PDB file of C-alpha atoms in Angstrom:
ATOM      1  CA  UNK A 982     -52.384  18.105  32.363  1.00 77.00           C
ATOM      2  CA  UNK A 983     -53.279  15.137  30.235  1.00 88.00           C
ATOM      3  CA  UNK A 984     -51.438  14.425  26.964  1.00 87.00           C
ATOM      4  CA  UNK A 985     -53.705  13.167  24.241  1.00 93.00           C
ATOM      5  CA  UNK A 986     -53.314   9.646  22.861  1.00 94.00           C
ATOM      6  CA  UNK A 987     -52.492  11.076  19.407  1.00 93.00           C
ATOM      7  CA  UNK A 988     -49.609  13.120  20.772  1.00 94.00           C
ATOM      8  CA  UNK A 989     -48.270  10.133  22.755  1.00 94.00           C
ATOM      9  CA  UNK A 990     -48.494   7.913  19.659  1.00 96.00           C
ATOM     10  CA  UNK A 991     -46.753  10.545  17.549  1.00 96.00           C
ATOM     11  CA  UNK A 992     -43.936  10.882  20.110  1.00 96.00           C
ATOM     12  CA  UNK A 993     -43.481   7.085  20.326  1.00 96.00           C
ATOM     13  CA  UNK A 994     -43.278   6.696  16.556  1.00 97.00           C
ATOM     14  CA  UNK A 995     -40.920   9.695  16.292  1.00 97.00           C
ATOM     15  CA  UNK A 996     -38.584   8.278  18.951  1.00 97.00           C
ATOM     16  CA  UNK A 997     -38.594   4.850  17.274  1.00 97.00           C
ATOM     17  CA  UNK A 998     -37.718   6.406  13.914  1.00 98.00           C
ATOM     18  CA  UNK A 999     -34.941   8.462  15.491  1.00 97.00           C
ATOM     19  CA  UNK A1000     -33.523   5.343  17.168  1.00 97.00           C
ATOM     20  CA  UNK A1001     -33.553   3.416  13.873  1.00 97.00           C
ATOM     21  CA  UNK A1002     -31.941   6.361  12.028  1.00 97.00           C
ATOM     22  CA  UNK A1003     -29.237   6.701  14.703  1.00 97.00           C
ATOM     23  CA  UNK A1004     -28.499   2.971  14.517  1.00 97.00           C
ATOM     24  CA  UNK A1005     -28.296   3.095  10.715  1.00 96.00           C
ATOM     25  CA  UNK A1006     -25.932   6.086  10.839  1.00 96.00           C
ATOM     26  CA  UNK A1007     -23.725   4.294  13.368  1.00 96.00           C
ATOM     27  CA  UNK A1008     -23.520   1.158  11.200  1.00 95.00           C
ATOM     28  CA  UNK A1009     -22.863   3.232   8.068  1.00 94.00           C
ATOM     29  CA  UNK A1010     -20.079   5.096   9.841  1.00 93.00           C
ATOM     30  CA  UNK A1011     -18.451   1.847  10.975  1.00 91.00           C
ATOM     31  CA  UNK A1012     -18.654   0.406   7.464  1.00 89.00           C
ATOM     32  CA  UNK A1013     -17.144   3.523   5.879  1.00 88.00           C
ATOM     33  CA  UNK A1014     -14.304   3.632   8.415  1.00 86.00           C
ATOM     34  CA  UNK A1015     -13.437  -0.027   7.836  1.00 82.00           C
ATOM     35  CA  UNK A1016     -13.592   0.321   4.060  1.00 86.00           C
ATOM     36  CA  UNK A1017     -11.521   3.484   4.058  1.00 86.00           C
ATOM     37  CA  UNK A1018      -8.810   1.803   6.133  1.00 83.00           C
ATOM     38  CA  UNK A1019      -8.541  -1.011   3.590  1.00 84.00           C
ATOM     39  CA  UNK A1020      -8.534   1.530   0.747  1.00 86.00           C
ATOM     40  CA  UNK A1021      -5.750   3.564   2.363  1.00 86.00           C
ATOM     41  CA  UNK A1022      -3.631   0.444   2.917  1.00 87.00           C
ATOM     42  CA  UNK A1023      -4.166  -0.581  -0.720  1.00 86.00           C
ATOM     43  CA  UNK A1024      -3.057   2.836  -1.982  1.00 87.00           C
ATOM     44  CA  UNK A1025       0.047   2.734   0.203  1.00 89.00           C
ATOM     45  CA  UNK A1026       0.933  -0.762  -1.002  1.00 89.00           C
ATOM     46  CA  UNK A1027       0.538   0.380  -4.614  1.00 87.00           C
ATOM     47  CA  UNK A1028       2.889   3.287  -3.971  1.00 87.00           C
ATOM     48  CA  UNK A1029       5.446   0.990  -2.373  1.00 88.00           C
ATOM     49  CA  UNK A1030       5.137  -1.428  -5.315  1.00 88.00           C
ATOM     50  CA  UNK A1031       5.917   1.414  -7.696  1.00 87.00           C
ATOM     51  CA  UNK A1032       8.878   2.508  -5.570  1.00 88.00           C
ATOM     52  CA  UNK A1033      10.131  -1.079  -5.437  1.00 89.00           C
ATOM     53  CA  UNK A1034       9.920  -1.455  -9.217  1.00 88.00           C
ATOM     54  CA  UNK A1035      11.676   1.859  -9.757  1.00 88.00           C
ATOM     55  CA  UNK A1036      14.432   0.906  -7.313  1.00 90.00           C
ATOM     56  CA  UNK A1037      14.881  -2.448  -9.063  1.00 90.00           C
ATOM     57  CA  UNK A1038      15.244  -0.704 -12.449  1.00 89.00           C
ATOM     58  CA  UNK A1039      17.789   1.755 -11.052  1.00 90.00           C
ATOM     59  CA  UNK A1040      19.654  -1.040  -9.275  1.00 90.00           C
ATOM     60  CA  UNK A1041      20.006  -2.929 -12.559  1.00 90.00           C
ATOM     61  CA  UNK A1042      20.973   0.195 -14.477  1.00 89.00           C
ATOM     62  CA  UNK A1043      23.663   1.220 -11.973  1.00 88.00           C
ATOM     63  CA  UNK A1044      24.813  -2.291 -11.073  1.00 87.00           C
ATOM     64  CA  UNK A1045      24.369  -1.665  -7.356  1.00 88.00           C
ATOM     65  CA  UNK A1046      23.096   0.792  -4.778  1.00 88.00           C
ATOM     66  CA  UNK A1047      25.496   3.595  -5.743  1.00 87.00           C
ATOM     67  CA  UNK A1048      22.580   5.857  -6.747  1.00 88.00           C
ATOM     68  CA  UNK A1049      21.134   5.913  -3.199  1.00 88.00           C
ATOM     69  CA  UNK A1050      22.521   8.762  -1.075  1.00 89.00           C
ATOM     70  CA  UNK A1051      24.278   7.830   2.144  1.00 85.00           C
ATOM     71  CA  UNK A1052      23.525   9.036   5.635  1.00 85.00           C
ATOM     72  CA  UNK A1053      20.769  11.435   6.582  1.00 84.00           C
ATOM     73  CA  UNK A1054      20.139  12.488   2.960  1.00 87.00           C
ATOM     74  CA  UNK A1055      18.593   9.071   2.273  1.00 87.00           C
ATOM     75  CA  UNK A1056      15.269   9.884   3.981  1.00 86.00           C
ATOM     76  CA  UNK A1057      14.699  13.058   1.961  1.00 89.00           C
ATOM     77  CA  UNK A1058      15.748  11.203  -1.209  1.00 89.00           C
ATOM     78  CA  UNK A1059      13.062   8.547  -0.610  1.00 88.00           C
ATOM     79  CA  UNK A1060      10.476  11.313  -0.077  1.00 88.00           C
ATOM     80  CA  UNK A1061      11.549  12.997  -3.343  1.00 90.00           C
ATOM     81  CA  UNK A1062      11.347   9.669  -5.192  1.00 89.00           C
ATOM     82  CA  UNK A1063       7.824   9.046  -3.890  1.00 88.00           C
ATOM     83  CA  UNK A1064       6.818  12.573  -4.945  1.00 89.00           C
ATOM     84  CA  UNK A1065       8.351  12.051  -8.385  1.00 89.00           C
ATOM     85  CA  UNK A1066       6.517   8.749  -8.814  1.00 88.00           C
ATOM     86  CA  UNK A1067       3.250  10.401  -7.705  1.00 87.00           C
ATOM     87  CA  UNK A1068       3.743  13.117 -10.327  1.00 88.00           C
ATOM     88  CA  UNK A1069       4.395  10.505 -13.016  1.00 86.00           C
ATOM     89  CA  UNK A1070       1.303   8.559 -11.893  1.00 84.00           C
ATOM     90  CA  UNK A1071      -0.837  11.710 -12.060  1.00 84.00           C
ATOM     91  CA  UNK A1072       0.433  12.437 -15.571  1.00 84.00           C
ATOM     92  CA  UNK A1073      -0.217   8.842 -16.657  1.00 78.00           C
ATOM     93  CA  UNK A1074       3.423   8.361 -17.619  1.00 72.00           C
ATOM     94  CA  UNK A1075       4.254   5.750 -14.990  1.00 65.00           C
ATOM     95  CA  UNK A1076       4.921   2.195 -16.117  1.00 61.00           C
ATOM     96  CA  UNK A1077       3.721   0.084 -13.206  1.00 55.00           C
ATOM     97  CA  UNK A1078       5.100  -3.269 -14.321  1.00 56.00           C
ATOM     98  CA  UNK A1079       6.780  -5.021 -11.430  1.00 53.00           C
ATOM     99  CA  UNK A1080      10.108  -6.598 -12.257  1.00 54.00           C
ATOM    100  CA  UNK A1081      11.019 -10.033 -10.923  1.00 61.00           C
ATOM    101  CA  UNK A1082      13.813 -10.116  -8.344  1.00 61.00           C
ATOM    102  CA  UNK A1083      17.332 -10.531  -9.706  1.00 63.00           C
ATOM    103  CA  UNK A1084      18.663 -14.070 -10.034  1.00 68.00           C
ATOM    104  CA  UNK A1085      21.108 -15.195  -7.341  1.00 70.00           C
ATOM    105  CA  UNK A1086      24.762 -15.238  -8.439  1.00 70.00           C
ATOM    106  CA  UNK A1087      26.213 -18.432  -9.869  1.00 71.00           C
ATOM    107  CA  UNK A1088      28.296 -20.487  -7.450  1.00 66.00           C
ATOM    108  CA  UNK A1089      32.067 -20.405  -7.937  1.00 68.00           C
ATOM    109  CA  UNK A1090      33.586 -22.835 -10.459  1.00 64.00           C
ATOM    110  CA  UNK A1091      35.040 -25.019  -7.681  1.00 61.00           C
ATOM    111  CA  UNK A1092      31.589 -25.539  -6.141  1.00 59.00           C
ATOM    112  CA  UNK A1093      30.089 -26.372  -9.536  1.00 59.00           C
ATOM    113  CA  UNK A1094      32.829 -28.910 -10.222  1.00 60.00           C
ATOM    114  CA  UNK A1095      32.208 -30.657  -6.898  1.00 60.00           C
ATOM    115  CA  UNK A1096      28.569 -31.419  -7.740  1.00 59.00           C
ATOM    116  CA  UNK A1097      27.981 -35.111  -8.244  1.00 52.00           C
ATOM    117  CA  UNK A1098      26.672 -36.524 -11.515  1.00 50.00           C
ATOM    118  CA  UNK A1099      23.036 -36.445 -10.346  1.00 51.00           C
ATOM    119  CA  UNK A1100      23.240 -32.749  -9.448  1.00 58.00           C
ATOM    120  CA  UNK A1101      23.253 -33.135  -5.659  1.00 58.00           C
ATOM    121  CA  UNK A1102      25.884 -31.623  -3.410  1.00 55.00           C
ATOM    122  CA  UNK A1103      28.464 -34.158  -2.241  1.00 54.00           C
ATOM    123  CA  UNK A1104      28.004 -35.412   1.312  1.00 55.00           C
ATOM    124  CA  UNK A1105      30.809 -35.408   3.850  1.00 48.00           C
TER     125      UNK A1105
END
């Protein structure tokens, strides 16, 4: 049985188009997967930024880490805090300003008195 030239030409063009479409789908899939990974990391970093800011505000308000539960309850507390922040974000009530880190404590008076006139620590 002989296959006509028209049918052979049609099959060749069809296979070429299918190969190009498969290659395009593969490249599109790779691009979407890479972009989604970056997007997911960005979302997670935003959530951690919000948690960090909230922890800094609570730390300043309480004057320490007394508000954080001890022991095994800490993990569930962090999960509840993240859920609470997500709810506030969904409602649009979350202030996402990031606070600067607290200043280091001042050195004791004896150390300040031992500074030389030019502000450098004494040697020896």
